[in-house]
Coordinates of N, CA and C and ligand atoms in Angstrom, one line a residue:
M74 N -38.7 44.6 -25.7 CA -37.3 44.8 -26.1 C -37.2 45.9 -27.1
S75 N -35.9 46.4 -27.3 CA -35.7 47.4 -28.3 C -35.6 46.8 -29.7
T76 N -36.2 47.5 -30.7 CA -36.1 46.9 -32.0 C -35.5 48.0 -32.9
W77 N -35.6 47.8 -34.2 CA -34.9 48.7 -35.2 C -35.3 50.1 -35.0
A78 N -34.4 51.0 -35.1 CA -34.6 52.5 -35.1 C -35.3 53.0 -33.8
N79 N -35.3 52.2 -32.8 CA -35.9 52.6 -31.5 C -34.8 53.3 -30.7
L80 N -34.7 54.6 -30.8 CA -33.7 55.3 -30.2 C -34.1 55.9 -28.8
G81 N -35.4 55.9 -28.5 CA -35.8 56.4 -27.3 C -35.9 55.3 -26.2
L82 N -36.7 55.6 -25.2 CA -36.9 54.6 -24.1 C -37.9 53.5 -24.7
Q83 N -37.7 52.3 -24.1 CA -38.6 51.3 -24.5 C -40.0 51.5 -23.8
D84 N -41.0 50.9 -24.4 CA -42.3 51.0 -23.8 C -42.3 50.4 -22.4
S85 N -43.0 51.0 -21.4 CA -42.9 50.5 -20.1 C -43.7 49.3 -19.9
A86 N -43.3 48.4 -19.0 CA -44.1 47.2 -18.6 C -44.3 47.3 -17.1
S87 N -44.1 48.4 -16.5 CA -44.3 48.5 -15.0 C -44.6 49.9 -14.7
P88 N -45.4 50.2 -13.6 CA -45.8 51.5 -13.2 C -44.6 52.4 -12.9
L89 N -43.5 51.8 -12.4 CA -42.3 52.6 -12.1 C -41.7 53.2 -13.4
M90 N -41.6 52.3 -14.4 CA -41.0 52.7 -15.6 C -41.9 53.8 -16.3
E91 N -43.2 53.7 -16.1 CA -44.1 54.7 -16.7 C -43.8 56.0 -16.0
Q92 N -43.6 56.0 -14.7 CA -43.3 57.3 -14.0 C -41.9 57.8 -14.4
L93 N -41.0 56.9 -14.7 CA -39.6 57.3 -15.1 C -39.8 58.0 -16.5
I94 N -40.6 57.5 -17.4 CA -40.8 58.1 -18.7 C -41.5 59.5 -18.6
F95 N -42.5 59.5 -17.7 CA -43.1 60.8 -17.5 C -42.1 61.9 -17.0
F96 N -41.2 61.5 -16.0 CA -40.2 62.4 -15.5 C -39.2 62.8 -16.6
H97 N -38.9 61.8 -17.4 CA -37.9 62.1 -18.5 C -38.5 63.2 -19.4
D98 N -39.8 63.0 -19.8 CA -40.5 63.9 -20.7 C -40.6 65.3 -20.1
H99 N -40.9 65.3 -18.8 CA -41.1 66.5 -18.1 C -39.8 67.3 -18.0
A100 N -38.7 66.6 -17.7 CA -37.4 67.3 -17.6 C -36.9 67.8 -19.0
L101 N -37.2 66.9 -20.0 CA -36.8 67.3 -21.4 C -37.6 68.6 -21.8
L102 N -38.8 68.7 -21.5 CA -39.6 69.8 -21.8 C -39.0 71.1 -21.2
I103 N -38.7 71.0 -20.0 CA -38.0 72.2 -19.3 C -36.7 72.5 -20.0
L104 N -36.0 71.5 -20.3 CA -34.7 71.7 -21.0 C -34.9 72.4 -22.3
V105 N -35.9 72.0 -23.1 CA -36.1 72.6 -24.4 C -36.5 74.1 -24.2
M106 N -37.3 74.4 -23.2 CA -37.8 75.7 -23.0 C -36.6 76.6 -22.6
I107 N -35.7 76.1 -21.7 CA -34.5 76.9 -21.3 C -33.6 77.1 -22.6
T108 N -33.4 76.1 -23.3 CA -32.5 76.2 -24.5 C -33.1 77.2 -25.5
V109 N -34.4 77.1 -25.7 CA -35.0 78.1 -26.7 C -34.8 79.5 -26.2
L110 N -35.1 79.7 -24.9 CA -35.0 81.1 -24.3 C -33.6 81.6 -24.4
V111 N -32.6 80.8 -23.9 CA -31.2 81.2 -23.9 C -30.7 81.4 -25.3
G112 N -31.1 80.5 -26.2 CA -30.7 80.6 -27.6 C -31.2 81.9 -28.2
Y113 N -32.5 82.3 -27.9 CA -33.1 83.5 -28.4 C -32.3 84.7 -27.9
L114 N -32.0 84.7 -26.6 CA -31.3 85.8 -26.0 C -29.9 86.0 -26.6
M115 N -29.2 84.9 -26.8 CA -27.9 84.9 -27.4 C -27.9 85.4 -28.8
F116 N -29.0 85.0 -29.6 CA -29.1 85.4 -31.0 C -29.4 86.9 -31.0
M117 N -30.2 87.4 -30.1 CA -30.6 88.8 -30.1 C -29.4 89.7 -29.7
L118 N -28.4 89.1 -29.0 CA -27.2 89.9 -28.7 C -26.5 90.5 -29.9
F119 N -26.6 89.8 -31.0 CA -26.0 90.2 -32.2 C -26.5 91.6 -32.7
F120 N -27.8 91.9 -32.3 CA -28.4 93.1 -32.8 C -28.4 94.1 -31.7
N121 N -27.6 94.0 -30.7 CA -27.5 95.0 -29.6 C -26.8 96.2 -30.0
N122 N -27.4 97.4 -29.8 CA -26.8 98.6 -30.3 C -26.0 99.4 -29.2
Y123 N -25.9 98.8 -28.0 CA -25.2 99.4 -26.9 C -25.7 100.8 -26.7
I124 N -27.0 101.0 -26.5 CA -27.6 102.3 -26.3 C -27.4 102.7 -24.9
N125 N -27.5 101.8 -23.9 CA -27.6 102.2 -22.5 C -26.2 102.4 -22.0
R126 N -25.5 103.4 -22.4 CA -24.1 103.7 -22.0 C -24.0 103.9 -20.5
F127 N -25.0 104.5 -19.9 CA -24.9 104.9 -18.4 C -25.6 103.8 -17.5
L128 N -26.0 102.7 -18.1 CA -26.6 101.6 -17.3 C -25.5 100.9 -16.5
L129 N -25.4 101.0 -15.2 CA -24.3 100.3 -14.5 C -24.8 99.2 -13.6
H130 N -26.1 99.3 -13.2 CA -26.6 98.2 -12.4 C -28.1 98.1 -12.6
G131 N -28.6 96.9 -12.3 CA -30.1 96.7 -12.3 C -30.5 95.7 -11.3
Q132 N -30.7 96.2 -10.1 CA -31.0 95.3 -9.0 C -32.1 94.3 -9.3
L133 N -33.2 94.8 -9.9 CA -34.4 94.0 -10.0 C -34.2 92.9 -11.0
I134 N -33.6 93.2 -12.1 CA -33.4 92.1 -13.1 C -32.4 91.1 -12.6
E135 N -31.4 91.5 -11.8 CA -30.4 90.6 -11.2 C -31.1 89.6 -10.2
M136 N -32.1 90.2 -9.4 CA -32.9 89.4 -8.5 C -33.7 88.3 -9.3
I137 N -34.3 88.8 -10.4 CA -35.2 87.9 -11.2 C -34.4 86.8 -11.8
W138 N -33.3 87.1 -12.4 CA -32.5 86.0 -13.1 C -31.6 85.2 -12.2
T139 N -31.6 85.5 -10.9 CA -31.0 84.6 -10.0 C -32.0 83.7 -9.4
I140 N -33.1 84.2 -9.0 CA -34.1 83.4 -8.3 C -34.9 82.5 -9.3
L141 N -35.2 83.0 -10.5 CA -36.0 82.2 -11.4 C -35.4 80.9 -11.8
P142 N -34.1 80.8 -12.1 CA -33.5 79.5 -12.4 C -33.6 78.5 -11.2
A143 N -33.5 79.1 -10.0 CA -33.6 78.3 -8.8 C -34.9 77.7 -8.7
I144 N -36.0 78.5 -9.0 CA -37.3 78.0 -8.9 C -37.5 76.9 -10.0
I145 N -37.0 77.2 -11.2 CA -37.1 76.2 -12.3 C -36.5 74.9 -11.9
L146 N -35.3 74.9 -11.3 CA -34.6 73.7 -10.8 C -35.5 72.9 -9.8
L147 N -36.2 73.7 -9.0 CA -37.1 73.0 -8.0 C -38.1 72.1 -8.7
F148 N -38.6 72.6 -9.8 CA -39.6 71.8 -10.6 C -39.0 70.5 -11.1
I149 N -37.7 70.4 -11.2 CA -37.1 69.2 -11.6 C -36.7 68.4 -10.4
A150 N -36.2 69.1 -9.4 CA -35.7 68.4 -8.2 C -36.8 67.7 -7.4
L151 N -37.9 68.3 -7.2 CA -38.9 67.7 -6.4 C -39.5 66.4 -7.0
P152 N -40.0 66.5 -8.3 CA -40.4 65.2 -8.9 C -39.3 64.1 -8.9
S153 N -38.1 64.6 -9.1 CA -37.0 63.6 -9.1 C -36.9 62.9 -7.7
L154 N -37.0 63.7 -6.7 CA -36.9 63.1 -5.3 C -38.1 62.1 -5.1
R155 N -39.3 62.6 -5.6 CA -40.5 61.7 -5.4 C -40.2 60.4 -6.1
L156 N -39.7 60.4 -7.3 CA -39.4 59.2 -8.0 C -38.3 58.3 -7.3
L157 N -37.3 59.0 -6.8 CA -36.3 58.3 -6.1 C -36.8 57.5 -4.9
Y158 N -37.7 58.1 -4.1 CA -38.3 57.4 -3.0 C -39.3 56.3 -3.4
L159 N -40.0 56.6 -4.5 CA -41.0 55.6 -5.1 C -40.2 54.4 -5.5
L160 N -39.1 54.5 -6.2 CA -38.3 53.4 -6.7 C -37.8 52.5 -5.5
D161 N -37.6 53.1 -4.4 CA -37.0 52.4 -3.2 C -38.1 51.7 -2.4
E162 N -39.3 52.0 -2.7 CA -40.4 51.4 -1.8 C -40.6 50.0 -2.1
I163 N -40.7 49.2 -1.1 CA -40.9 47.7 -1.2 C -42.4 47.5 -0.8
N164 N -43.3 47.1 -1.7 CA -44.7 47.0 -1.4 C -45.2 45.6 -1.1
E165 N -44.8 45.1 0.0 CA -45.2 43.7 0.4 C -45.1 42.8 -0.8
P166 N -43.9 42.4 -1.1 CA -43.8 41.5 -2.3 C -44.4 40.1 -2.1
S167 N -44.9 39.6 -3.2 CA -45.5 38.2 -3.1 C -44.5 37.2 -3.6
V168 N -43.5 37.6 -4.4 CA -42.5 36.7 -4.8 C -41.1 37.3 -4.7
T169 N -40.2 36.6 -4.2 CA -38.8 37.1 -4.2 C -37.9 36.3 -5.1
L170 N -37.2 37.0 -5.9 CA -36.2 36.3 -6.8 C -34.8 36.8 -6.5
K171 N -33.9 35.9 -6.3 CA -32.5 36.2 -6.1 C -31.7 36.0 -7.3
S172 N -31.0 37.0 -7.8 CA -30.2 36.8 -9.0 C -28.8 37.1 -8.7
I173 N -27.9 36.2 -9.1 CA -26.5 36.2 -8.7 C -25.7 36.3 -10.0
G174 N -24.9 37.4 -10.1 CA -24.1 37.6 -11.3 C -22.8 36.8 -11.2
H175 N -22.5 36.1 -12.3 CA -21.2 35.4 -12.4 C -20.5 35.8 -13.7
Q176 N -19.2 35.6 -13.8 CA -18.5 35.8 -15.1 C -18.7 34.5 -15.9
W177 N -19.6 34.4 -17.0 CA -20.4 35.5 -17.4 C -21.8 35.0 -17.6
Y178 N -22.5 34.8 -16.6 CA -23.9 34.4 -16.7 C -24.6 34.8 -15.4
W179 N -25.9 34.7 -15.4 CA -26.7 34.9 -14.2 C -27.2 33.6 -13.7
S180 N -27.3 33.5 -12.4 CA -28.0 32.4 -11.8 C -29.1 32.9 -10.9
Y181 N -30.2 32.1 -10.8 CA -31.4 32.6 -10.1 C -31.9 31.6 -9.0
E182 N -32.4 32.2 -8.0 CA -33.0 31.3 -6.9 C -34.4 31.9 -6.5
Y183 N -35.3 31.0 -6.5 CA -36.7 31.3 -6.0 C -36.7 30.8 -4.6
S184 N -36.3 31.7 -3.7 CA -36.2 31.3 -2.3 C -37.5 30.9 -1.6
D185 N -38.6 31.4 -2.1 CA -39.9 31.1 -1.5 C -40.4 29.7 -1.9
F186 N -39.8 29.1 -2.9 CA -40.4 27.9 -3.5 C -39.3 26.8 -3.4
N187 N -39.0 26.3 -2.2 CA -38.0 25.3 -1.9 C -36.7 25.5 -2.6
N188 N -36.4 26.8 -2.8 CA -35.2 27.3 -3.4 C -34.9 26.7 -4.8
V189 N -35.9 26.8 -5.6 CA -35.7 26.5 -7.1 C -34.5 27.3 -7.6
E190 N -33.5 26.7 -8.1 CA -32.4 27.5 -8.6 C -31.9 26.9 -10.0
F191 N -31.4 27.8 -10.8 CA -30.9 27.4 -12.1 C -30.0 28.5 -12.6
D192 N -29.1 28.1 -13.6 CA -28.2 29.1 -14.3 C -28.9 29.6 -15.6
S193 N -28.6 30.7 -16.0 CA -29.2 31.3 -17.2 C -28.1 31.8 -18.1
Y194 N -27.7 31.0 -19.2 CA -26.7 31.4 -20.1 C -27.2 32.0 -21.4
M195 N -26.5 32.9 -22.0 CA -26.8 33.4 -23.3 C -26.7 32.2 -24.3
I196 N -27.6 32.2 -25.3 CA -27.6 31.2 -26.4 C -26.6 31.8 -27.4
P197 N -25.5 31.0 -27.7 CA -24.5 31.5 -28.6 C -25.1 31.7 -30.0
T198 N -24.6 32.6 -30.8 CA -25.1 32.9 -32.1 C -25.2 31.7 -33.0
N199 N -24.2 30.8 -33.0 CA -24.3 29.6 -33.9 C -25.2 28.5 -33.4
E200 N -25.8 28.7 -32.2 CA -26.8 27.7 -31.7 C -28.2 28.3 -31.7
L201 N -28.3 29.6 -32.3 CA -29.6 30.3 -32.2 C -30.7 29.7 -33.1
E202 N -31.9 29.7 -32.6 CA -33.0 29.3 -33.5 C -33.3 30.5 -34.4
N203 N -34.2 30.2 -35.4 CA -34.5 31.3 -36.4 C -35.2 32.4 -35.8
D204 N -36.0 32.1 -34.7 CA -36.8 33.2 -34.1 C -36.1 33.7 -32.9
G205 N -34.9 33.3 -32.7 CA -34.1 33.8 -31.5 C -33.6 35.2 -31.7
F206 N -33.3 35.9 -30.6 CA -32.7 37.2 -30.7 C -31.2 37.1 -30.3
R207 N -30.3 37.5 -31.3 CA -28.9 37.3 -31.1 C -28.4 38.2 -29.9
L208 N -27.6 37.6 -29.1 CA -26.9 38.2 -27.9 C -28.0 38.5 -26.8
L209 N -29.2 38.1 -27.0 CA -30.2 38.5 -26.0 C -31.0 37.3 -25.4
D210 N -31.0 36.2 -26.2 CA -31.8 35.1 -25.6 C -31.0 34.2 -24.7
V211 N -31.7 33.6 -23.8 CA -30.9 32.7 -22.8 C -31.5 31.3 -22.9
D212 N -30.8 30.3 -22.3 CA -31.3 29.0 -22.3 C -32.4 28.8 -21.2
N213 N -32.3 29.4 -20.0 CA -33.3 29.3 -19.0 C -33.8 30.7 -18.6
R214 N -35.1 30.9 -19.0 CA -35.7 32.2 -18.6 C -36.1 32.3 -17.2
I215 N -36.2 33.5 -16.7 CA -36.9 33.7 -15.4 C -38.4 33.8 -15.7
V216 N -39.2 33.0 -15.0 CA -40.6 33.1 -15.1 C -41.2 33.9 -13.9
L217 N -41.9 34.9 -14.1 CA -42.5 35.7 -13.0 C -44.0 36.0 -13.3
P218 N -44.8 36.0 -12.2 CA -46.2 36.3 -12.4 C -46.4 37.8 -12.6
M219 N -47.3 38.1 -13.6 CA -47.6 39.5 -13.8 C -48.7 40.0 -12.8
N220 N -48.8 41.3 -12.7 CA -49.7 41.9 -11.7 C -49.4 41.5 -10.2
S221 N -48.2 41.3 -10.0 CA -47.8 41.0 -8.6 C -46.5 41.8 -8.2
Q222 N -46.4 42.2 -7.0 CA -45.2 42.8 -6.5 C -44.1 41.8 -6.4
I223 N -43.0 42.1 -7.0 CA -41.9 41.2 -7.0 C -40.6 41.8 -6.4
R224 N -40.0 41.1 -5.5 CA -38.8 41.6 -4.9 C -37.6 41.0 -5.6
I225 N -36.6 41.8 -5.9 CA -35.4 41.2 -6.5 C -34.2 41.4 -5.6
L226 N -33.5 40.4 -5.3 CA -32.3 40.5 -4.5 C -31.1 40.3 -5.5
V227 N -30.2 41.2 -5.5 CA -29.1 41.1 -6.5 C -27.8 41.0 -5.8
T228 N -27.0 40.0 -6.2 CA -25.6 40.0 -5.6 C -24.7 39.4 -6.7
A229 N -23.5 39.2 -6.4 CA -22.6 38.6 -7.4 C -21.6 37.7 -6.7
A230 N -21.0 36.8 -7.5 CA -20.1 35.8 -7.0 C -18.6 36.2 -7.2
D231 N -18.4 37.0 -8.2 CA -17.0 37.2 -8.5 C -16.6 38.7 -8.6
V232 N -17.2 39.4 -9.6 CA -16.9 40.8 -9.8 C -18.3 41.5 -9.8
I233 N -18.3 42.9 -9.9 CA -19.5 43.6 -9.9 C -20.2 43.4 -11.2
H234 N -21.5 43.1 -11.2 CA -22.4 43.0 -12.4 C -23.5 44.0 -12.1
S235 N -24.4 44.1 -13.1 CA -25.6 44.9 -12.9 C -26.8 44.3 -13.6
W236 N -27.8 44.1 -12.8 CA -29.0 43.5 -13.3 C -30.0 44.5 -13.8
T237 N -30.1 44.6 -15.2 CA -30.8 45.8 -15.8 C -31.9 45.3 -16.8
I238 N -33.1 45.8 -16.5 CA -34.2 45.5 -17.4 C -34.8 46.9 -17.8
P239 N -34.6 47.4 -19.0 CA -35.1 48.7 -19.3 C -36.6 48.9 -19.2
A240 N -37.3 47.9 -19.7 CA -38.8 48.0 -19.8 C -39.4 48.0 -18.4
L241 N -38.7 47.6 -17.4 CA -39.3 47.5 -16.0 C -38.7 48.7 -15.2
G242 N -37.7 49.4 -15.7 CA -37.1 50.5 -15.0 C -36.3 50.0 -13.8
V243 N -35.6 48.8 -14.0 CA -34.8 48.2 -13.0 C -33.3 48.2 -13.3
K244 N -32.5 48.7 -12.4 CA -31.1 48.6 -12.7 C -30.4 48.6 -11.3
V245 N -29.9 47.4 -10.9 CA -29.3 47.2 -9.6 C -28.0 46.5 -9.8
D246 N -27.0 47.0 -9.1 CA -25.7 46.4 -9.1 C -25.6 45.2 -8.3
G247 N -25.0 44.1 -8.8 CA -24.7 42.9 -8.0 C -23.3 43.0 -7.6
T248 N -23.1 43.1 -6.3 CA -21.7 43.3 -5.8 C -21.3 42.1 -4.9
P249 N -20.2 41.6 -5.0 CA -19.8 40.5 -4.2 C -19.8 40.9 -2.7
G250 N -20.4 40.1 -1.8 CA -20.4 40.4 -0.4 C -21.5 41.3 0.0
R251 N -22.3 41.7 -1.0 CA -23.5 42.6 -0.6 C -24.7 42.0 -1.2
L252 N -25.9 42.4 -0.6 CA -27.2 41.9 -1.2 C -28.0 43.2 -1.4
N253 N -28.2 43.5 -2.7 CA -29.0 44.7 -3.0 C -30.5 44.3 -3.2
Q254 N -31.4 45.2 -3.0 CA -32.8 44.9 -3.1 C -33.5 45.9 -4.0
T255 N -34.4 45.4 -4.8 CA -35.3 46.4 -5.5 C -36.6 45.6 -5.7
N256 N -37.6 46.3 -6.3 CA -38.8 45.7 -6.5 C -39.5 46.2 -7.8
F257 N -40.4 45.4 -8.4 CA -41.1 45.9 -9.5 C -42.5 45.2 -9.6
F258 N -43.3 45.7 -10.5 CA -44.6 45.1 -10.7 C -44.8 45.1 -12.2
I259 N -44.9 43.9 -12.8 CA -45.0 43.8 -14.2 C -46.5 43.9 -14.6
N260 N -46.9 44.8 -15.4 CA -48.4 45.0 -15.6 C -48.8 44.4 -17.0
R261 N -48.0 43.6 -17.7 CA -48.5 43.0 -18.9 C -47.7 41.7 -19.1
P262 N -48.3 40.7 -19.8 CA -47.5 39.5 -20.1 C -46.5 39.7 -21.2
G263 N -45.5 38.9 -21.4 CA -44.6 39.0 -22.5 C -43.2 38.7 -22.1
L264 N -42.3 38.9 -23.0 CA -40.9 38.7 -22.7 C -40.2 40.0 -22.6
F265 N -39.4 40.1 -21.5 CA -38.7 41.4 -21.2 C -37.2 41.1 -21.2
Y266 N -36.5 41.8 -22.0 CA -35.0 41.5 -22.1 C -34.2 42.6 -21.4
G267 N -33.1 42.1 -20.9 CA -32.2 43.0 -20.2 C -30.7 42.5 -20.4
Q268 N -29.8 43.3 -20.0 CA -28.4 43.0 -20.1 C -27.7 43.4 -18.8
C269 N -26.5 42.8 -18.6 CA -25.6 43.3 -17.5 C -25.2 44.7 -17.9
S270 N -25.2 45.6 -17.0 CA -24.7 46.9 -17.4 C -23.6 47.4 -16.4
E271 N -22.7 46.5 -16.0 CA -21.6 46.9 -15.3 C -20.4 46.2 -16.0
I272 N -19.4 47.0 -16.5 CA -18.3 46.4 -17.2 C -17.7 45.4 -16.3
C273 N -17.9 44.1 -16.6 CA -17.5 43.0 -15.7 C -16.5 42.1 -16.3
G274 N -15.9 42.4 -17.4 CA -14.9 41.5 -18.0 C -15.1 41.2 -19.4
A275 N -14.4 40.3 -20.0 CA -14.3 40.0 -21.4 C -15.7 39.7 -22.0
N276 N -16.5 39.0 -21.3 CA -17.8 38.6 -21.9 C -19.0 39.4 -21.3
H277 N -18.7 40.6 -20.8 CA -19.7 41.4 -20.2 C -21.0 41.5 -21.1
S278 N -20.8 41.6 -22.4 CA -21.9 41.8 -23.3 C -22.7 40.6 -23.5
F279 N -22.3 39.5 -23.0 CA -22.9 38.2 -23.3 C -23.5 37.5 -22.1
M280 N -24.1 38.4 -21.2 CA -24.9 37.8 -20.1 C -26.2 38.5 -20.0
P281 N -27.1 38.2 -21.0 CA -28.4 38.9 -21.0 C -29.4 38.3 -20.0
I282 N -30.5 39.0 -19.8 CA -31.5 38.6 -18.8 C -32.8 38.5 -19.6
V283 N -33.6 37.4 -19.4 CA -34.9 37.3 -20.0 C -35.9 37.0 -19.0
I284 N -36.9 37.8 -18.9 CA -38.1 37.6 -18.0 C -39.3 37.2 -18.8
E285 N -39.9 36.1 -18.4 CA -41.1 35.7 -19.1 C -42.2 36.0 -18.1
S286 N -43.0 37.0 -18.5 CA -44.1 37.5 -17.6 C -45.4 36.7 -17.9
V287 N -45.9 36.0 -17.0 CA -47.1 35.2 -17.3 C -48.2 35.4 -16.2
P288 N -49.4 35.0 -16.5 CA -50.5 35.1 -15.4 C -50.1 34.2 -14.2
V289 N -50.7 34.6 -13.1 CA -50.2 34.0 -11.8 C -50.4 32.5 -11.8
N290 N -51.6 32.0 -12.4 CA -51.8 30.5 -12.4 C -50.8 29.8 -13.2
Y291 N -50.3 30.4 -14.3 CA -49.3 29.8 -15.1 C -48.0 29.7 -14.4
F292 N -47.7 30.8 -13.6 CA -46.5 30.8 -12.8 C -46.5 29.7 -11.7
I293 N -47.7 29.5 -11.1 CA -47.8 28.5 -10.1 C -47.5 27.1 -10.7
K294 N -48.1 26.9 -11.9 CA -47.9 25.7 -12.6 C -46.4 25.5 -12.9
W295 N -45.8 26.5 -13.4 CA -44.4 26.4 -13.7 C -43.5 26.1 -12.5
I296 N -43.8 26.8 -11.5 CA -42.9 26.7 -10.3 C -43.1 25.3 -9.6
S297 N -44.4 24.8 -9.7 CA -44.6 23.5 -9.0 C -44.0 22.4 -9.9
N298 N -43.9 22.6 -11.2 CA -43.2 21.6 -12.0 C -41.7 21.6 -11.7
N299 N -41.2 22.7 -11.2 CA -39.7 22.8 -11.0 C -39.3 22.5 -9.6
V300 N -40.3 22.6 -8.6 CA -39.9 22.2 -7.2 C -39.7 20.7 -7.2
I301 N -38.6 20.4 -6.6 CA -38.3 18.9 -6.5 C -39.0 18.3 -5.3
Ligands
CUA714 CU1 -21.8 41.2 -15.8 CU2 -21.2 43.1 -17.2

């Protein structure tokens, strides 16, 4: 989760988020280089003496500064497309979790395990334990196995919500009447926090998501205790 003074991206907990961070850094580097170059050129204009009074055209330089930006944009566009298709790939998931957005809480269903289902409400500030995170902790966490491909099905019961976990690089809209799909692979144990990120009404800020990432045998233990 994000903590004090953390203004950048959160540390990744999945290979996809790692790739997203790499792409972000790559694009930012190109952006910085363009900004520095254009800034330098603009600054140097102040010292232009207008010596070339008879210069009316320059075919070569026009060609260069038309084609060069197009090539630079390709260096952003192609990795971006690669990521886009990578994010959409479903790699034979071993667990499927269905999350349904409601005003204003999430409910979850483990369709593979006798349809274990539960609601997940935010813990109100006045009921928070001393080690709880305000506006972020929930009463029932999602438990998922780490080092496994996980498929998420997202939908909603009333208005549009968005199931968003920054550390996993997941952000999927839950839309009534539709079933959206995404997948991720958690590569370390821990708690991963997320929030709804579709303005869905008065308590939009109060429907957080908590994933408890545990080793597979712990997950099996947990799910078998919950299967009726
Ligand atoms: Cu649900 Cu915002």
